[in-house]
mmCIF file of C-alpha atoms in Angstrom:
data_model
loop_
_atom_site.group_PDB
_atom_site.id
_atom_site.type_symbol
_atom_site.label_atom_id
_atom_site.label_comp_id
_atom_site.label_asym_id
_atom_site.label_seq_id
_atom_site.Cartn_x
_atom_site.Cartn_y
_atom_site.Cartn_z
ATOM 1 C CA MET A 1 65.402 -134.926 31.890
ATOM 2 C CA ASN A 2 66.233 -131.356 33.152
ATOM 3 C CA GLN A 3 70.115 -132.425 33.017
ATOM 4 C CA ILE A 4 70.130 -132.526 28.988
ATOM 5 C CA LYS A 5 72.352 -130.089 27.976
ATOM 6 C CA GLY A 6 72.884 -131.245 24.346
ATOM 7 C CA LEU A 7 71.276 -133.524 21.626
ATOM 8 C CA LEU A 8 72.518 -136.347 19.133
ATOM 9 C CA PHE A 9 70.391 -137.278 16.101
ATOM 10 C CA ASP A 10 70.738 -140.398 14.071
ATOM 11 C CA ILE A 11 69.590 -138.958 10.661
ATOM 12 C CA GLY A 12 68.023 -141.768 8.578
ATOM 13 C CA GLY A 13 64.885 -143.210 10.308
ATOM 14 C CA VAL A 14 64.697 -140.592 12.555
ATOM 15 C CA LEU A 15 64.833 -137.309 10.478
ATOM 16 C CA TYR A 16 63.320 -138.786 7.227
ATOM 17 C CA THR A 17 62.669 -142.559 5.831
ATOM 18 C CA GLY A 18 63.695 -143.337 2.421
ATOM 19 C CA THR A 19 62.806 -140.666 0.394
ATOM 20 C CA SER A 20 60.317 -138.962 2.296
ATOM 21 C CA VAL A 21 61.064 -136.520 5.567
ATOM 22 C CA ILE A 22 59.225 -137.386 8.674
ATOM 23 C CA LYS A 23 56.377 -134.894 9.119
ATOM 24 C CA GLY A 24 57.058 -131.955 11.323
ATOM 25 C CA ALA A 25 60.589 -132.968 11.887
ATOM 26 C CA PRO A 26 62.186 -129.835 10.307
ATOM 27 C CA ALA A 27 60.351 -127.635 12.487
ATOM 28 C CA THR A 28 61.166 -129.765 15.506
ATOM 29 C CA ILE A 29 64.820 -129.787 14.938
ATOM 30 C CA ALA A 30 64.750 -125.985 14.304
ATOM 31 C CA ALA A 31 62.894 -125.322 17.713
ATOM 32 C CA LEU A 32 65.531 -127.719 19.377
ATOM 33 C CA GLN A 33 68.377 -125.987 17.939
ATOM 34 C CA LYS A 34 67.456 -122.992 19.674
ATOM 35 C CA GLN A 35 67.501 -124.683 23.155
ATOM 36 C CA PHE A 36 70.523 -127.037 22.663
ATOM 37 C CA PRO A 37 73.714 -127.429 20.724
ATOM 38 C CA VAL A 38 73.065 -130.392 18.506
ATOM 39 C CA ARG A 39 75.094 -132.759 16.446
ATOM 40 C CA PHE A 40 73.924 -135.280 13.611
ATOM 41 C CA LEU A 41 75.371 -138.770 13.405
ATOM 42 C CA THR A 42 74.970 -141.341 11.037
ATOM 43 C CA ASN A 43 76.462 -144.886 10.105
ATOM 44 C CA THR A 44 75.458 -144.286 6.094
ATOM 45 C CA THR A 45 78.434 -145.245 4.128
ATOM 46 C CA ARG A 46 77.105 -145.416 0.452
ATOM 47 C CA ARG A 47 77.007 -141.815 0.093
ATOM 48 C CA LEU A 48 79.516 -139.025 0.826
ATOM 49 C CA PRO A 49 79.067 -136.490 3.670
ATOM 50 C CA GLU A 50 78.518 -133.754 1.409
ATOM 51 C CA ALA A 51 75.598 -135.669 -0.159
ATOM 52 C CA MET A 52 74.268 -136.161 3.088
ATOM 53 C CA LEU A 53 74.466 -132.440 3.747
ATOM 54 C CA LYS A 54 72.494 -131.761 0.514
ATOM 55 C CA LYS A 55 69.958 -134.156 1.277
ATOM 56 C CA LEU A 56 69.333 -132.842 4.489
ATOM 57 C CA THR A 57 69.210 -129.290 3.135
ATOM 58 C CA GLY A 58 66.801 -130.400 0.552
ATOM 59 C CA PHE A 59 64.433 -131.974 3.276
ATOM 60 C CA GLY A 60 64.547 -128.337 5.042
ATOM 61 C CA PHE A 61 66.907 -129.117 7.764
ATOM 62 C CA ALA A 62 69.289 -126.560 8.624
ATOM 63 C CA VAL A 63 72.770 -128.566 9.300
ATOM 64 C CA LYS A 64 76.101 -126.969 9.548
ATOM 65 C CA GLU A 65 79.206 -129.027 8.127
ATOM 66 C CA GLU A 66 80.688 -129.004 11.487
ATOM 67 C CA GLU A 67 77.358 -130.632 12.914
ATOM 68 C CA LEU A 68 77.551 -133.616 10.779
ATOM 69 C CA PHE A 69 79.634 -136.640 12.093
ATOM 70 C CA THR A 70 79.805 -139.391 9.527
ATOM 71 C CA ALA A 71 81.266 -142.826 9.727
ATOM 72 C CA LEU A 72 83.050 -142.037 6.586
ATOM 73 C CA SER A 73 84.559 -138.946 7.725
ATOM 74 C CA ALA A 74 85.422 -140.772 11.160
ATOM 75 C CA THR A 75 87.314 -143.642 9.123
ATOM 76 C CA LYS A 76 89.197 -141.108 6.913
ATOM 77 C CA ALA A 77 90.284 -139.369 10.139
ATOM 78 C CA PHE A 78 91.462 -142.851 11.342
ATOM 79 C CA LEU A 79 93.447 -143.776 8.370
ATOM 80 C CA THR A 80 94.940 -139.917 8.446
ATOM 81 C CA GLU A 81 96.143 -140.287 11.821
ATOM 82 C CA LYS A 82 97.565 -143.840 11.066
ATOM 83 C CA ASN A 83 99.284 -142.558 7.729
ATOM 84 C CA ALA A 84 97.770 -145.834 6.524
ATOM 85 C CA ALA A 85 97.161 -147.339 3.029
ATOM 86 C CA ALA A 86 93.926 -148.927 2.523
ATOM 87 C CA LEU A 87 91.724 -151.367 0.197
ATOM 88 C CA THR A 88 88.253 -150.706 0.093
ATOM 89 C CA VAL A 89 84.965 -152.377 -0.120
ATOM 90 C CA MET A 90 82.484 -149.570 -0.662
ATOM 91 C CA THR A 91 80.295 -148.157 -3.359
ATOM 92 C CA ASP A 92 82.153 -146.407 -5.909
ATOM 93 C CA GLU A 93 81.207 -143.042 -4.565
ATOM 94 C CA ALA A 94 82.247 -143.782 -0.973
ATOM 95 C CA SER A 95 85.493 -145.435 -2.245
ATOM 96 C CA SER A 96 86.368 -141.970 -4.174
ATOM 97 C CA TYR A 97 86.321 -140.313 -0.615
ATOM 98 C CA PHE A 98 89.415 -142.626 0.030
ATOM 99 C CA ASP A 99 91.540 -142.051 -3.206
ATOM 100 C CA ASP A 100 94.629 -140.728 -1.411
ATOM 101 C CA PHE A 101 94.708 -143.619 0.706
ATOM 102 C CA ILE A 102 94.394 -146.868 -1.900
ATOM 103 C CA SER A 103 97.170 -149.316 -2.453
ATOM 104 C CA GLU A 104 97.424 -152.645 -3.746
ATOM 105 C CA THR A 105 99.542 -153.307 -0.568
ATOM 106 C CA PRO A 106 97.174 -151.921 2.195
ATOM 107 C CA GLU A 107 97.696 -151.936 5.712
ATOM 108 C CA TYR A 108 93.764 -151.850 6.266
ATOM 109 C CA VAL A 109 90.856 -153.371 4.367
ATOM 110 C CA VAL A 110 87.940 -150.890 5.064
ATOM 111 C CA VAL A 111 84.421 -151.849 4.665
ATOM 112 C CA GLY A 112 81.099 -149.940 4.581
ATOM 113 C CA ASP A 113 77.824 -150.634 2.693
ATOM 114 C CA ALA A 114 79.181 -151.454 -0.563
ATOM 115 C CA PHE A 115 75.718 -152.412 -2.107
ATOM 116 C CA THR A 116 76.196 -154.074 -5.412
ATOM 117 C CA ASN A 117 80.056 -154.011 -5.081
ATOM 118 C CA PHE A 118 79.498 -156.769 -2.393
ATOM 119 C CA ASP A 119 80.453 -159.409 -4.817
ATOM 120 C CA TYR A 120 82.857 -162.453 -4.688
ATOM 121 C CA ALA A 121 85.589 -160.288 -6.669
ATOM 122 C CA HIS A 122 85.484 -157.624 -4.036
ATOM 123 C CA LEU A 123 85.000 -159.900 -1.048
ATOM 124 C CA ASN A 124 87.990 -162.234 -2.094
ATOM 125 C CA LYS A 125 90.279 -159.282 -2.869
ATOM 126 C CA ALA A 126 89.613 -158.038 0.646
ATOM 127 C CA PHE A 127 90.101 -161.580 1.908
ATOM 128 C CA ARG A 128 93.352 -161.890 0.193
ATOM 129 C CA ALA A 129 94.738 -158.660 1.633
ATOM 130 C CA LEU A 130 93.574 -159.739 5.226
ATOM 131 C CA ASN A 131 95.558 -163.128 4.658
ATOM 132 C CA ARG A 132 98.377 -160.928 3.813
ATOM 133 C CA GLY A 133 98.425 -159.317 7.287
ATOM 134 C CA ALA A 134 96.292 -156.187 6.401
ATOM 135 C CA GLY A 135 93.768 -155.151 9.468
ATOM 136 C CA LEU A 136 90.068 -155.253 9.037
ATOM 137 C CA VAL A 137 88.125 -151.897 9.652
ATOM 138 C CA ALA A 138 84.332 -151.566 9.611
ATOM 139 C CA ALA A 139 83.268 -148.108 8.615
ATOM 140 C CA ALA A 140 80.110 -149.107 10.087
ATOM 141 C CA LYS A 141 78.684 -152.763 10.981
ATOM 142 C CA ASN A 142 75.077 -152.333 11.157
ATOM 143 C CA ARG A 143 72.700 -155.459 10.486
ATOM 144 C CA TYR A 144 70.139 -153.704 8.397
ATOM 145 C CA PHE A 145 68.511 -150.673 7.308
ATOM 146 C CA GLN A 146 65.267 -149.110 5.955
ATOM 147 C CA ASP A 147 65.526 -149.007 2.540
ATOM 148 C CA ASP A 148 63.784 -146.283 0.024
ATOM 149 C CA ASP A 149 60.868 -148.880 -0.593
ATOM 150 C CA GLY A 150 60.239 -148.978 3.183
ATOM 151 C CA ALA A 151 61.253 -152.674 3.693
ATOM 152 C CA LEU A 152 64.379 -153.533 5.587
ATOM 153 C CA SER A 153 67.415 -154.178 3.610
ATOM 154 C CA MET A 154 71.107 -156.070 4.563
ATOM 155 C CA ASP A 155 73.516 -153.583 5.659
ATOM 156 C CA ALA A 156 77.214 -153.998 5.813
ATOM 157 C CA GLY A 157 77.353 -155.926 8.855
ATOM 158 C CA GLY A 158 76.783 -159.464 7.554
ATOM 159 C CA PHE A 159 79.453 -159.217 5.016
ATOM 160 C CA ILE A 160 82.047 -157.627 7.367
ATOM 161 C CA ALA A 161 80.945 -160.754 9.524
ATOM 162 C CA ALA A 162 81.968 -163.115 6.612
ATOM 163 C CA LEU A 163 85.424 -161.346 6.132
ATOM 164 C CA GLU A 164 85.755 -161.895 9.966
ATOM 165 C CA PHE A 165 85.264 -165.553 9.462
ATOM 166 C CA ALA A 166 87.238 -166.079 6.386
ATOM 167 C CA GLY A 167 90.127 -163.769 7.726
ATOM 168 C CA GLU A 168 89.996 -165.258 11.295
ATOM 169 C CA THR A 169 89.982 -161.345 12.558
ATOM 170 C CA SER A 170 87.795 -159.019 14.311
ATOM 171 C CA ALA A 171 86.871 -155.679 12.678
ATOM 172 C CA LYS A 172 88.042 -152.240 14.321
ATOM 173 C CA ILE A 173 84.348 -150.289 14.490
ATOM 174 C CA ILE A 174 84.581 -146.541 13.465
ATOM 175 C CA GLY A 175 81.043 -145.486 13.520
ATOM 176 C CA LYS A 176 78.478 -146.340 15.920
ATOM 177 C CA PRO A 177 78.394 -148.052 18.050
ATOM 178 C CA SER A 178 82.055 -147.381 18.896
ATOM 179 C CA GLU A 179 82.344 -145.276 22.264
ATOM 180 C CA THR A 180 85.097 -142.993 20.542
ATOM 181 C CA PHE A 181 82.580 -142.040 17.729
ATOM 182 C CA PHE A 182 79.787 -140.761 20.313
ATOM 183 C CA HIS A 183 82.372 -139.017 22.412
ATOM 184 C CA LEU A 184 83.840 -137.112 19.471
ATOM 185 C CA ALA A 185 80.496 -135.775 19.057
ATOM 186 C CA VAL A 186 79.824 -134.861 22.777
ATOM 187 C CA ALA A 187 83.304 -133.270 23.178
ATOM 188 C CA SER A 188 82.627 -131.117 20.198
ATOM 189 C CA MET A 189 79.827 -129.356 22.141
ATOM 190 C CA GLY A 190 82.060 -129.082 25.265
ATOM 191 C CA LEU A 191 79.801 -131.284 27.050
ATOM 192 C CA LYS A 192 80.121 -134.836 29.008
ATOM 193 C CA PRO A 193 78.659 -137.670 28.137
ATOM 194 C CA ASP A 194 75.708 -138.026 30.632
ATOM 195 C CA GLU A 195 74.550 -134.393 29.731
ATOM 196 C CA VAL A 196 73.848 -135.688 26.266
ATOM 197 C CA LEU A 197 70.823 -137.427 24.471
ATOM 198 C CA MET A 198 71.189 -139.606 21.617
ATOM 199 C CA ILE A 199 68.031 -139.861 19.622
ATOM 200 C CA GLY A 200 67.766 -143.062 17.226
ATOM 201 C CA ASP A 201 65.754 -145.693 15.580
ATOM 202 C CA ASP A 202 68.450 -148.348 15.821
ATOM 203 C CA ILE A 203 68.423 -150.299 19.155
ATOM 204 C CA GLU A 204 71.827 -151.614 18.982
ATOM 205 C CA SER A 205 73.982 -149.145 17.291
ATOM 206 C CA ASP A 206 72.010 -145.930 18.714
ATOM 207 C CA ILE A 207 70.668 -147.061 21.878
ATOM 208 C CA LYS A 208 73.079 -149.485 23.396
ATOM 209 C CA GLY A 209 76.142 -147.768 21.843
ATOM 210 C CA ALA A 210 75.250 -144.476 23.051
ATOM 211 C CA GLN A 211 74.259 -146.102 26.669
ATOM 212 C CA ASP A 212 77.746 -147.896 26.690
ATOM 213 C CA ALA A 213 79.414 -144.662 26.013
ATOM 214 C CA GLY A 214 77.477 -142.948 29.075
ATOM 215 C CA LEU A 215 74.827 -140.965 27.156
ATOM 216 C CA MET A 216 70.964 -140.735 27.860
ATOM 217 C CA THR A 217 69.057 -142.120 24.993
ATOM 218 C CA ALA A 218 65.720 -142.027 23.296
ATOM 219 C CA LEU A 219 64.171 -144.598 20.857
ATOM 220 C CA VAL A 220 61.963 -143.392 18.005
ATOM 221 C CA LYS A 221 59.046 -145.708 16.426
ATOM 222 C CA THR A 222 60.049 -144.680 13.211
ATOM 223 C CA GLY A 223 62.508 -145.852 10.428
ATOM 224 C CA LYS A 224 64.040 -149.392 11.306
ATOM 225 C CA PHE A 225 62.225 -149.671 14.633
ATOM 226 C CA GLN A 226 60.527 -153.138 15.133
ATOM 227 C CA GLN A 227 58.372 -154.037 17.980
ATOM 228 C CA ARG A 228 60.497 -156.814 18.952
ATOM 229 C CA ASP A 229 63.292 -154.581 19.684
ATOM 230 C CA LEU A 230 61.312 -153.845 22.856
ATOM 231 C CA GLU A 231 61.994 -157.555 23.955
ATOM 232 C CA ARG A 232 65.467 -157.279 24.304
ATOM 233 C CA SER A 233 67.419 -156.425 27.491
ATOM 234 C CA ILE A 234 68.179 -152.739 25.952
ATOM 235 C CA VAL A 235 65.936 -149.968 27.764
ATOM 236 C CA PRO A 236 66.063 -146.609 26.247
ATOM 237 C CA ASP A 237 65.350 -143.624 28.929
ATOM 238 C CA LEU A 238 62.615 -142.473 26.335
ATOM 239 C CA LEU A 239 60.201 -144.160 23.936
ATOM 240 C CA LEU A 240 58.950 -142.016 21.240
ATOM 241 C CA GLU A 241 56.245 -142.352 18.722
ATOM 242 C CA ASP A 242 58.494 -139.820 16.407
ATOM 243 C CA ILE A 243 61.145 -137.225 16.536
ATOM 244 C CA ASN A 244 58.177 -134.599 17.175
ATOM 245 C CA ALA A 245 57.414 -136.210 20.431
ATOM 246 C CA LEU A 246 60.780 -135.283 21.949
ATOM 247 C CA LEU A 247 59.650 -131.708 22.303
ATOM 248 C CA LEU A 248 57.108 -132.864 25.190
ATOM 249 C CA HIS A 249 60.315 -134.265 27.236
ATOM 250 C CA VAL A 250 63.029 -131.552 27.000
#
């Protein structure tokens, strides 16, 4: 893989799982940062980008603000470009990130992982806005994620699918696996997609999404990885036991 000139890393499940860092990961990332430009991509939408940076720093990773690409920040950029009002279905923390866009007559319903805010009241308010003509935006549409207890938990995807069904619409996806999201991160390094390797634990949003965007891919067997992922028609360029094994290939 001598043609690799840059690296994109998913965060949860690759650098840490739950509340524990992957053993050796901070040193591995530090070594790779000396060789390559790197960017860190996350579909995590419960927490603000600042909280993600603080968490990574606490785990011992040296990540600069401009190296972090989050589904929330990309969604805010989308709304800013459109100068659009929004109704959010998110956690209270994540919703506060969009305070400047909130309106009772939104142009877009914006959905992230709302956790306990995925209740009938929030979803029905979103449905009514869709029924009045608002567009549906998914900050991210993952099926599930690895929770702090090590088990898989539902992500926003199922709830977004419910709104798509009820509202007879399709959501615009902002984060992974959006080609635009990957290409923004690649362009920020001054590289081309086929010069960049995406490392992730999600066979759909990380691996297939990156492949569709023209990137090389590496799937780690940590985080949300399940053995049945290897039975799908999605084949990563590399299969790694964990992030530390990447040092043997680049």
